[in-house]
mmCIF file of N, CA and C in Angstrom:
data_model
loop_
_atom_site.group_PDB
_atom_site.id
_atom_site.type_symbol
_atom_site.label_atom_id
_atom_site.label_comp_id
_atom_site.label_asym_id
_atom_site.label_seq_id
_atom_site.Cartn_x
_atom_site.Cartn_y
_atom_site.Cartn_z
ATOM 1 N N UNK A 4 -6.977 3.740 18.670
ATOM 2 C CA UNK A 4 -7.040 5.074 18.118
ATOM 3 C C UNK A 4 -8.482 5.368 17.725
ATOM 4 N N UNK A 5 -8.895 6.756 18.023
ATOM 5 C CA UNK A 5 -10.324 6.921 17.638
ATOM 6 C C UNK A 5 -10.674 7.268 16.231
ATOM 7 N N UNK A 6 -11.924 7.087 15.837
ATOM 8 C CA UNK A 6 -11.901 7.171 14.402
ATOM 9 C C UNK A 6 -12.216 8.608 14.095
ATOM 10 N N UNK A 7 -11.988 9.302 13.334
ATOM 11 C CA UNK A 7 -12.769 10.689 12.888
ATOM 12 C C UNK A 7 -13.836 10.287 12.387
ATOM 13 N N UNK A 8 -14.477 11.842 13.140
ATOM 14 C CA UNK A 8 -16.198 12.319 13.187
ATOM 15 C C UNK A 8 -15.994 12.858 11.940
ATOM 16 N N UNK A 9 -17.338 12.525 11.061
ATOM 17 C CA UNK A 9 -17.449 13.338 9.817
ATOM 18 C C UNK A 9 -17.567 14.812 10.223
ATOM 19 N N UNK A 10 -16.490 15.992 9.191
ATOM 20 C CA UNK A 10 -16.635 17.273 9.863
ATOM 21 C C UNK A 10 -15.294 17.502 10.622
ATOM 22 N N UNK A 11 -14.832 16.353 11.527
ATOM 23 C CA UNK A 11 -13.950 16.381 12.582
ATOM 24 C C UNK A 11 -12.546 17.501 12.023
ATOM 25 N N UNK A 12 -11.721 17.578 12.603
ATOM 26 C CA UNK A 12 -10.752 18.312 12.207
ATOM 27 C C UNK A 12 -9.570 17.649 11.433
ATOM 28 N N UNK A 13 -9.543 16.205 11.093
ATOM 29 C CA UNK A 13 -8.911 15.812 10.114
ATOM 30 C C UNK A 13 -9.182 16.231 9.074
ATOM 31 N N UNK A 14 -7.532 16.851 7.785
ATOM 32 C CA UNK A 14 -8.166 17.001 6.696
ATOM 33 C C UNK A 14 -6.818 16.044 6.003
ATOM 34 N N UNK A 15 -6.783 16.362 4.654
ATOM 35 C CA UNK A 15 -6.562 15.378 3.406
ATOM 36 C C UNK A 15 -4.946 15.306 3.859
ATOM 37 N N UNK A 16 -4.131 14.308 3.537
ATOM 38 C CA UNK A 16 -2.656 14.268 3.952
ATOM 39 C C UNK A 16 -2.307 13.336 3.033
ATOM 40 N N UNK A 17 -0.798 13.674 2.506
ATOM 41 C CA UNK A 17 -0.130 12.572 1.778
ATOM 42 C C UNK A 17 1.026 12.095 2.858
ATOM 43 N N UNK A 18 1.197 10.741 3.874
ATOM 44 C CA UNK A 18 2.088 10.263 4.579
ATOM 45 C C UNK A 18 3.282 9.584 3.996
ATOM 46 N N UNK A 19 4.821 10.159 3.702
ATOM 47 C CA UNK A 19 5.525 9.132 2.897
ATOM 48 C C UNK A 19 6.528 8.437 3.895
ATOM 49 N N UNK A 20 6.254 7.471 4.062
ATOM 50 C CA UNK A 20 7.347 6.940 5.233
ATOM 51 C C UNK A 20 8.254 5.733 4.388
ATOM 52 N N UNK A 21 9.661 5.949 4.879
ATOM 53 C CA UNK A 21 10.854 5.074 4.644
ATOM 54 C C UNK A 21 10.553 3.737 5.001
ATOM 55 N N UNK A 22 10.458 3.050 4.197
ATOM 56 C CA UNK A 22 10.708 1.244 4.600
ATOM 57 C C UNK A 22 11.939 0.763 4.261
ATOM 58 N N UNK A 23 12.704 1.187 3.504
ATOM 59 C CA UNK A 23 13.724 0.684 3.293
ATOM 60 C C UNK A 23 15.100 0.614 4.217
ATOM 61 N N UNK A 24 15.432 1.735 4.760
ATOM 62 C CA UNK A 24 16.427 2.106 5.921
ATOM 63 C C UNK A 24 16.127 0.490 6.616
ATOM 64 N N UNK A 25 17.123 -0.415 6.804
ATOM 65 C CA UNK A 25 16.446 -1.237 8.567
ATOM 66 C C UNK A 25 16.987 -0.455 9.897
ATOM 67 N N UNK A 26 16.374 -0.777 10.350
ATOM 68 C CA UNK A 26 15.330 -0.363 11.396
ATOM 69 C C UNK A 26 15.242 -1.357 12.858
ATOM 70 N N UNK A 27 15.434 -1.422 13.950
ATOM 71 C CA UNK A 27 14.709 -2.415 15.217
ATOM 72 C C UNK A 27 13.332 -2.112 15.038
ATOM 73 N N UNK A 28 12.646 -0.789 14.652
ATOM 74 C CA UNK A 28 11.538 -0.517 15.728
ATOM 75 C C UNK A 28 10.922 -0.772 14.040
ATOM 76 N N UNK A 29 11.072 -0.857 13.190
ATOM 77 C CA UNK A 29 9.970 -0.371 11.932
ATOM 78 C C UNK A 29 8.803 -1.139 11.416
ATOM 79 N N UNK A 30 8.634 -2.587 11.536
ATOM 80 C CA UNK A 30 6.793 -2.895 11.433
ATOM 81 C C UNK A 30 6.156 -2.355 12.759
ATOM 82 N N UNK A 31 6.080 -2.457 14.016
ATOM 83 C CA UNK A 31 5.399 -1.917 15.257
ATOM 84 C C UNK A 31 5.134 -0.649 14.727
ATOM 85 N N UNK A 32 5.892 0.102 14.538
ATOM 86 C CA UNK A 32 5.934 1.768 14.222
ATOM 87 C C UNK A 32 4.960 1.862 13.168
ATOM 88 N N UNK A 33 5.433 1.066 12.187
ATOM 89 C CA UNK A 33 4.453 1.050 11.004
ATOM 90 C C UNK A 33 3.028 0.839 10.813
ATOM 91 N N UNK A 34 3.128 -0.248 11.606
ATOM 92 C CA UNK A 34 1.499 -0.835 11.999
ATOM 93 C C UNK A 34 0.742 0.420 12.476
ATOM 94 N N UNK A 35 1.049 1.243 13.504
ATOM 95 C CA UNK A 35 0.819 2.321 14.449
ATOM 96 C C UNK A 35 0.749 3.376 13.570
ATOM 97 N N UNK A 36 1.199 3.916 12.039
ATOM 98 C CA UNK A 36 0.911 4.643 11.415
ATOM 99 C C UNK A 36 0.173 4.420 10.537
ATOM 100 N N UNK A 37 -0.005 2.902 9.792
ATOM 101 C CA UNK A 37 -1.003 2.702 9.222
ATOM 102 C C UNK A 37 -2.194 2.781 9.966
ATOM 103 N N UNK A 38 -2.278 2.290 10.832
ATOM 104 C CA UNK A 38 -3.408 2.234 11.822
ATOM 105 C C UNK A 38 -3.947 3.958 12.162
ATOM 106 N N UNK A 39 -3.466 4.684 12.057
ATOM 107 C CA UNK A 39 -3.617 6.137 12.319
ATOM 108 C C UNK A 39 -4.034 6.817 10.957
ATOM 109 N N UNK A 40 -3.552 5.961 9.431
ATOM 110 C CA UNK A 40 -3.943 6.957 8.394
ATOM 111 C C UNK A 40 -5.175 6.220 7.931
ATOM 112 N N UNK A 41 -5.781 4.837 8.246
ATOM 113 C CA UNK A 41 -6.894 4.287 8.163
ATOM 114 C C UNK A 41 -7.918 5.242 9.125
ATOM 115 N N UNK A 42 -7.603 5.579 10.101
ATOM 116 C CA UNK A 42 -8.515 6.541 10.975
ATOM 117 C C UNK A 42 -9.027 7.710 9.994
ATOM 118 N N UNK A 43 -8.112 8.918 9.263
ATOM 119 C CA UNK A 43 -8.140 9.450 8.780
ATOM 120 C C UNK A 43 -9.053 9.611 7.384
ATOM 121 N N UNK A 44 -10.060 10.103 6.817
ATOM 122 C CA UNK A 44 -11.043 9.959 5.952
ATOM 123 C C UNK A 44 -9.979 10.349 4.645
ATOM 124 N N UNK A 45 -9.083 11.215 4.294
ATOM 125 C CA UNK A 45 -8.349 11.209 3.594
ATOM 126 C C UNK A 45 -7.344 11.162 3.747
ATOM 127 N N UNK A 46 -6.546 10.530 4.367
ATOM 128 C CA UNK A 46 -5.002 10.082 4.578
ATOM 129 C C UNK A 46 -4.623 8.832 3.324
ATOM 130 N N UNK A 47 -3.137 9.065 3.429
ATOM 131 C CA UNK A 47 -3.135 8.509 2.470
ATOM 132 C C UNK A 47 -1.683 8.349 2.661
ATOM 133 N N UNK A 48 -0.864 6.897 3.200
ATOM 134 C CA UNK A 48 0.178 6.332 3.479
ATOM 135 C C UNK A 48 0.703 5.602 2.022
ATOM 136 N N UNK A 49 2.537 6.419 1.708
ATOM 137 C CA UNK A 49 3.354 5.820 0.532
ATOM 138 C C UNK A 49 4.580 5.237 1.410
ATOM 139 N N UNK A 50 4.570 3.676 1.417
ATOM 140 C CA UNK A 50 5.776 3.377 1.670
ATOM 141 C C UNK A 50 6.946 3.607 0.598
ATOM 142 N N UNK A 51 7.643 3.858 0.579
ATOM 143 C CA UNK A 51 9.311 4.644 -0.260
ATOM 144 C C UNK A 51 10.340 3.891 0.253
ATOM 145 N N UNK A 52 11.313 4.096 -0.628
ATOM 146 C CA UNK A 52 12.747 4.122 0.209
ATOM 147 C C UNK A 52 13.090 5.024 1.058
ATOM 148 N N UNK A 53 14.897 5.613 0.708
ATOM 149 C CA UNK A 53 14.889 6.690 2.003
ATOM 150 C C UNK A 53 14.984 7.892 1.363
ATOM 151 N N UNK A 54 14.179 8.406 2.480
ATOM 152 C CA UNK A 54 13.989 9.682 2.266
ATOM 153 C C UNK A 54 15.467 10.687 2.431
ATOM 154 N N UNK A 55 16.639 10.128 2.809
ATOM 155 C CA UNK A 55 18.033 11.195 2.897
ATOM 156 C C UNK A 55 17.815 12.149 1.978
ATOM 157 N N UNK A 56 17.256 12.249 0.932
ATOM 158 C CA UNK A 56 17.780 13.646 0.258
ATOM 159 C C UNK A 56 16.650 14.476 1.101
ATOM 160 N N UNK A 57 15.768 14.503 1.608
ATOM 161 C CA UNK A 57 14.911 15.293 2.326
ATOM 162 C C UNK A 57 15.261 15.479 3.336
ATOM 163 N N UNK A 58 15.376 14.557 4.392
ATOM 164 C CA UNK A 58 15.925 14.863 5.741
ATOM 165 C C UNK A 58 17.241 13.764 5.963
ATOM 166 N N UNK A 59 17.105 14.498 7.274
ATOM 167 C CA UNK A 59 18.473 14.051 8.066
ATOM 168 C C UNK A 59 18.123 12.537 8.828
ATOM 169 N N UNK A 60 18.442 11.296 7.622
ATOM 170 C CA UNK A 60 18.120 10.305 8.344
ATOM 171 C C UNK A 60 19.186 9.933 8.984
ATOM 172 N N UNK A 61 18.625 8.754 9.951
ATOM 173 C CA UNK A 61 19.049 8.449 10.622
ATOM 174 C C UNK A 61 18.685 6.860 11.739
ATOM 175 N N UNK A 62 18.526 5.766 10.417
ATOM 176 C CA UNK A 62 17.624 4.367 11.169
ATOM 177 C C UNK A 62 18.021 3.585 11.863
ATOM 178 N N UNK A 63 18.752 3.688 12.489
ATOM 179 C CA UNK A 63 19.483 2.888 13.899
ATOM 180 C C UNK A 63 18.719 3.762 14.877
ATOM 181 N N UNK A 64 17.955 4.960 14.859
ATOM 182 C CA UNK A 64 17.410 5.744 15.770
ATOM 183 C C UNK A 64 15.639 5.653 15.381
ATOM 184 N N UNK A 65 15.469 5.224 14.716
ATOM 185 C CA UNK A 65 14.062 4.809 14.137
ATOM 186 C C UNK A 65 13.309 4.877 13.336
ATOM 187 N N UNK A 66 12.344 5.453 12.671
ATOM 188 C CA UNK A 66 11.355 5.329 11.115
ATOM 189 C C UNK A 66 11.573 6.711 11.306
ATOM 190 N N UNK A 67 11.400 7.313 10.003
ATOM 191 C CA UNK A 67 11.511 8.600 9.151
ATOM 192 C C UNK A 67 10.134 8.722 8.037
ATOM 193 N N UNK A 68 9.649 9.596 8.070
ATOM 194 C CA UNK A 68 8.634 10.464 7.596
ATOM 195 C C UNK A 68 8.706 11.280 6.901
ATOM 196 N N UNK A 69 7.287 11.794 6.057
ATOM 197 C CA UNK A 69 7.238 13.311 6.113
ATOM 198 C C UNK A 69 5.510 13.692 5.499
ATOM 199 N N UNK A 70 5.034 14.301 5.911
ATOM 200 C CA UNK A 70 3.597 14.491 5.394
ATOM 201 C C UNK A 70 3.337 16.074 5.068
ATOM 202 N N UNK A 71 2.695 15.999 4.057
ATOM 203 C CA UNK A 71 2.436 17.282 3.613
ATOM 204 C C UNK A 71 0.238 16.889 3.612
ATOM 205 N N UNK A 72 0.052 18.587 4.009
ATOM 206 C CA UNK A 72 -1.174 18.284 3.943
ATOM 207 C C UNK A 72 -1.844 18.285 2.353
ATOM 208 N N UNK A 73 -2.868 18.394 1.884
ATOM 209 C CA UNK A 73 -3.187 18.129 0.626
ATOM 210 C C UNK A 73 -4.991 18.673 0.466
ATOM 211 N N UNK A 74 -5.412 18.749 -1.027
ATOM 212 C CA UNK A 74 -6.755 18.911 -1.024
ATOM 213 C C UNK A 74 -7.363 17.128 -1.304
ATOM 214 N N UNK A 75 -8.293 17.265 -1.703
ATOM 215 C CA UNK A 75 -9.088 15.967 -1.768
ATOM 216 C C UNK A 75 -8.109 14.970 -2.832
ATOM 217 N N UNK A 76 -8.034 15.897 -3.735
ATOM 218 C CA UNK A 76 -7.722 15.487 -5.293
ATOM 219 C C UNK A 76 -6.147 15.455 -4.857
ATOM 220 N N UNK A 77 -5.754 15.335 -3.775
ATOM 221 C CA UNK A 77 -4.431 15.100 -3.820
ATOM 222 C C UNK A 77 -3.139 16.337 -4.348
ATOM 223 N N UNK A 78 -3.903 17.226 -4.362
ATOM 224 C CA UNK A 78 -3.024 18.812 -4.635
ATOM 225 C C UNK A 78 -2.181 19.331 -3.740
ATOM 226 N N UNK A 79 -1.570 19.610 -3.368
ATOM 227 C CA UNK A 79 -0.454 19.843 -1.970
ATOM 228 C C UNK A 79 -1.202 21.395 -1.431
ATOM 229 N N UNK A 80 -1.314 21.501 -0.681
ATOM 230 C CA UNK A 80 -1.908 22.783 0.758
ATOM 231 C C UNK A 80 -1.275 23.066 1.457
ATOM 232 N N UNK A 81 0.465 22.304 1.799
ATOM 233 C CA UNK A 81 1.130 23.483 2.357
ATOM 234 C C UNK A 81 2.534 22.678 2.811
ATOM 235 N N UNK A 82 2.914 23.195 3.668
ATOM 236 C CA UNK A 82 4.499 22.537 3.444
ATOM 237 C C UNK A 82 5.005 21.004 3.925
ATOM 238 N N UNK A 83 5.869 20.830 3.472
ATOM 239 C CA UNK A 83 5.832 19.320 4.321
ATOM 240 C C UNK A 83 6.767 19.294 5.604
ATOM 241 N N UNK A 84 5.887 18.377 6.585
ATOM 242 C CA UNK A 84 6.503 18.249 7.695
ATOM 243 C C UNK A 84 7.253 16.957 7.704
ATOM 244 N N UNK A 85 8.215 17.391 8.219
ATOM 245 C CA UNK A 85 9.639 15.969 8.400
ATOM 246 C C UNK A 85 9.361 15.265 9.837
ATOM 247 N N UNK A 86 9.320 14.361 9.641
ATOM 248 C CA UNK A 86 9.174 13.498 11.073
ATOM 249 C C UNK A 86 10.672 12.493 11.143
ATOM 250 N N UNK A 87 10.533 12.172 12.308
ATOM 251 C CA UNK A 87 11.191 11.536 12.562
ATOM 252 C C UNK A 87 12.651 11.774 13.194
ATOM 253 N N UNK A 88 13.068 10.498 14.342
ATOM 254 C CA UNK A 88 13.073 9.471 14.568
ATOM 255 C C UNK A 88 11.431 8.959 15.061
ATOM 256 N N UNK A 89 10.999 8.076 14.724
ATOM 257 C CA UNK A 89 9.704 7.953 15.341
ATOM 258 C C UNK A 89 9.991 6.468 15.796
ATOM 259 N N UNK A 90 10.652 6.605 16.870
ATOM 260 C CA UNK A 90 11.234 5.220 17.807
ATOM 261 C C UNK A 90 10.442 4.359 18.720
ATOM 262 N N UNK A 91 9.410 4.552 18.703
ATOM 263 C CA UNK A 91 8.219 3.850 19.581
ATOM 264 C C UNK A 91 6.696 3.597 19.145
ATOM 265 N N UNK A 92 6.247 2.788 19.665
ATOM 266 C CA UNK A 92 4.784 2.868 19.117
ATOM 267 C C UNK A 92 4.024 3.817 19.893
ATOM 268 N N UNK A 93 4.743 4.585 20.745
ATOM 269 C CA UNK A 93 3.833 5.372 21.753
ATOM 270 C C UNK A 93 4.254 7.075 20.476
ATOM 271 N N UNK A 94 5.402 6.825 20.194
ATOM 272 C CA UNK A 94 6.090 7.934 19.151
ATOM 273 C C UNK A 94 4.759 7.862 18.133
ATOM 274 N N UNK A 95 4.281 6.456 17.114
ATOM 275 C CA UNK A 95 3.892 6.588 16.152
ATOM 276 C C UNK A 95 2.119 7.621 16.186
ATOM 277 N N UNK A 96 2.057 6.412 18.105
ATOM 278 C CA UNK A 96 0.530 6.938 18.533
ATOM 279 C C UNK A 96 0.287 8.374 18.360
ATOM 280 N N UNK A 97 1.392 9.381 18.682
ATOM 281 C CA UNK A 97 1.616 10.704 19.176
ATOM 282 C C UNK A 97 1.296 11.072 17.447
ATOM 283 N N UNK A 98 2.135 10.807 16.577
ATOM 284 C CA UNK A 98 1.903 11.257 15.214
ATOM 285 C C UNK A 98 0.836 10.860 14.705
ATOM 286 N N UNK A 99 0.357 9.744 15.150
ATOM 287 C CA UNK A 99 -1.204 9.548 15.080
ATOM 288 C C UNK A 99 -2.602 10.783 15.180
ATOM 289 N N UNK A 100 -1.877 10.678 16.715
ATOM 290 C CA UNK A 100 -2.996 11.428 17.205
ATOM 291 C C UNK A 100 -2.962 12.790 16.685
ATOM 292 N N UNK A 101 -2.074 13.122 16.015
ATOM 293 C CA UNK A 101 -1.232 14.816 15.381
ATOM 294 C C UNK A 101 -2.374 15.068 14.241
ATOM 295 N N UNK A 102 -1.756 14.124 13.494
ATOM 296 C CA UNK A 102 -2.603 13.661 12.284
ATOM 297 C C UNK A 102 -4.135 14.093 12.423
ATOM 298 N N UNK A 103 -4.962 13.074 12.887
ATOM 299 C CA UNK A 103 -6.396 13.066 13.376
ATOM 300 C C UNK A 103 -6.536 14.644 13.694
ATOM 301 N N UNK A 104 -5.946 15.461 14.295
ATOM 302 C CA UNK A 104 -6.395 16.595 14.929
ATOM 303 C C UNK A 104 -5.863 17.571 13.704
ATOM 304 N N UNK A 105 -5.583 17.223 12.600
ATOM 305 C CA UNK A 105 -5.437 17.717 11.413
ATOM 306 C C UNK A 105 -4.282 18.719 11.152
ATOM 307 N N UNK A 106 -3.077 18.022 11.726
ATOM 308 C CA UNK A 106 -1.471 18.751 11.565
ATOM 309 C C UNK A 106 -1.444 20.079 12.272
ATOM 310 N N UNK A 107 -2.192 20.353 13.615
ATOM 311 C CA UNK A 107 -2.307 21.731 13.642
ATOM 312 C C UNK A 107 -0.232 21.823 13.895
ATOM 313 N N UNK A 108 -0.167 23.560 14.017
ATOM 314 C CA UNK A 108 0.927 23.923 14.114
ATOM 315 C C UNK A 108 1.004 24.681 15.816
ATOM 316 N N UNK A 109 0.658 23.706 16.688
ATOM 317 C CA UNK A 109 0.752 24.411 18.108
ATOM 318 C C UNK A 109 1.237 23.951 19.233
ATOM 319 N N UNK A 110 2.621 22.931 18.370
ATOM 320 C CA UNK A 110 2.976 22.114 19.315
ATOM 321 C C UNK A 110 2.390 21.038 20.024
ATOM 322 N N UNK A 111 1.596 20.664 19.674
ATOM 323 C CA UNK A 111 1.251 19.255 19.944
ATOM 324 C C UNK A 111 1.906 17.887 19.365
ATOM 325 N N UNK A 112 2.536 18.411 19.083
ATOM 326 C CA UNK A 112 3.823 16.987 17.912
ATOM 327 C C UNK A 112 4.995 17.570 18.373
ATOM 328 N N UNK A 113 5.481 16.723 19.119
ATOM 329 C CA UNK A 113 6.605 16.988 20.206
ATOM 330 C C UNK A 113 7.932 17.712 19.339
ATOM 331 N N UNK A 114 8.679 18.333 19.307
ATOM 332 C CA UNK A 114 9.526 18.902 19.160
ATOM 333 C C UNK A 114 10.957 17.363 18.220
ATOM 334 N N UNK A 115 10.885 16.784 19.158
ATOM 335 C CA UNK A 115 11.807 15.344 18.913
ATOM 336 C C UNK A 115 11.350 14.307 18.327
ATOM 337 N N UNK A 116 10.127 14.956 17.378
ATOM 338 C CA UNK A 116 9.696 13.907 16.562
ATOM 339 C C UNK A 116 9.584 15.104 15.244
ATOM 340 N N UNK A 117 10.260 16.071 14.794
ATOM 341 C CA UNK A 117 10.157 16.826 14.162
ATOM 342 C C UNK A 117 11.963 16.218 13.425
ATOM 343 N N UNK A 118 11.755 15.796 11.856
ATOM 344 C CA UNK A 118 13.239 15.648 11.747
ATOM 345 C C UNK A 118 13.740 17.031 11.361
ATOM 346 N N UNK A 119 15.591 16.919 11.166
ATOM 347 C CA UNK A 119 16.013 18.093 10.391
ATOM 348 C C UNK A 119 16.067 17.519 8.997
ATOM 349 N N UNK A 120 16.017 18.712 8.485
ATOM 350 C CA UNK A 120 16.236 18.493 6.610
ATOM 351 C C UNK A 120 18.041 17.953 6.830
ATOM 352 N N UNK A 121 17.790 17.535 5.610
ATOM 353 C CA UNK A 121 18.845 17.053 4.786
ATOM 354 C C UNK A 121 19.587 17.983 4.545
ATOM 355 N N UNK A 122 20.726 17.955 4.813
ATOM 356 C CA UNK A 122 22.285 19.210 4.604
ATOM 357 C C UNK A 122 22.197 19.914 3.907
ATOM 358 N N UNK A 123 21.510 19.062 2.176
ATOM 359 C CA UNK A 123 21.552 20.245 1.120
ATOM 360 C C UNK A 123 20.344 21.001 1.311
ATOM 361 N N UNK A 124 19.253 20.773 2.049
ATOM 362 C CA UNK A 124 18.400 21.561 2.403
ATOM 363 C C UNK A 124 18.028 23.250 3.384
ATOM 364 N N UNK A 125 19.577 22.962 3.844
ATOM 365 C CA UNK A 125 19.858 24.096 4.863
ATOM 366 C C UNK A 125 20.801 25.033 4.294
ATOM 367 N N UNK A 126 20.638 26.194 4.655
ATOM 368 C CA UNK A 126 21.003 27.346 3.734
ATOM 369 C C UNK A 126 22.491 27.253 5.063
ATOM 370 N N UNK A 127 23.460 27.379 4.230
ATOM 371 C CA UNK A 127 24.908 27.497 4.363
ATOM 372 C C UNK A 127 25.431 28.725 4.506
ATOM 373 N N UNK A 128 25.879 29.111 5.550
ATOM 374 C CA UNK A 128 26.646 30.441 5.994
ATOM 375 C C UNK A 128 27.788 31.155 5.301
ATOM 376 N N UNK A 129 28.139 31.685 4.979
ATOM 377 C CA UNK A 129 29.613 32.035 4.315
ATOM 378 C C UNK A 129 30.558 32.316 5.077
#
């Protein structure tokens, strides 16, 4: 993974990823996201438990996420994105490389690495 250019288009991120769920795929995956928020000049990886009240897990299908971007000081800048299943190290590379190019919103973070929220998170029909 390449490192960011000072300037580059990485900016500040809080990464919270599930360790607790087991998992087949979850140190490889992990390694591959640590390895991606070390790239990052302000990234900043929280291993947690599970995230279910946020999203729709699901770890027989792979690691679960969610990153919100942030200012320096760690202030939140905007909404958080749900990841996951992130079932491969080629999956983690992809959120890697998302990351580094500083979360844009233009589809470059595949669609199937986007999780759904958590049930109570979704507004209910009558």
């Amino acid at each position: 993974m390449n490192r960011a250019t000072p300037g580059g288009p990485s900016r500040p991120f809080t990464l919270v990823a599930c360790t607790n769920c087991p998992s087949d795929v979850g140190e490889p995956v992990m390694d591959r996201l640590r390895e991606a928020v070390r790239t990052c000049p302000h990234g900043i990886l929280v291993a947690t438990g599970c995230l279910g009240g946020l999203l729709h897990c699901t770890p027989a299908e792979g690691l679960h996420a969610a990153v919100q971007p942030c200012a320096k000081d760690r202030t939140p800048a905007g909404p958080v994105t749900r990841l996951g299943p992130i079932a491969t190290e080629a999956d983690a590379e992809l959120v890697g490389a998302w990351l580094l190019a500083g979360m844009p919103d233009d589809g470059t973070l595949p669609h199937r690495l986007r999780a759904v929220p958590a049930p109570r998170h979704i507004a209910h029909l009558n």
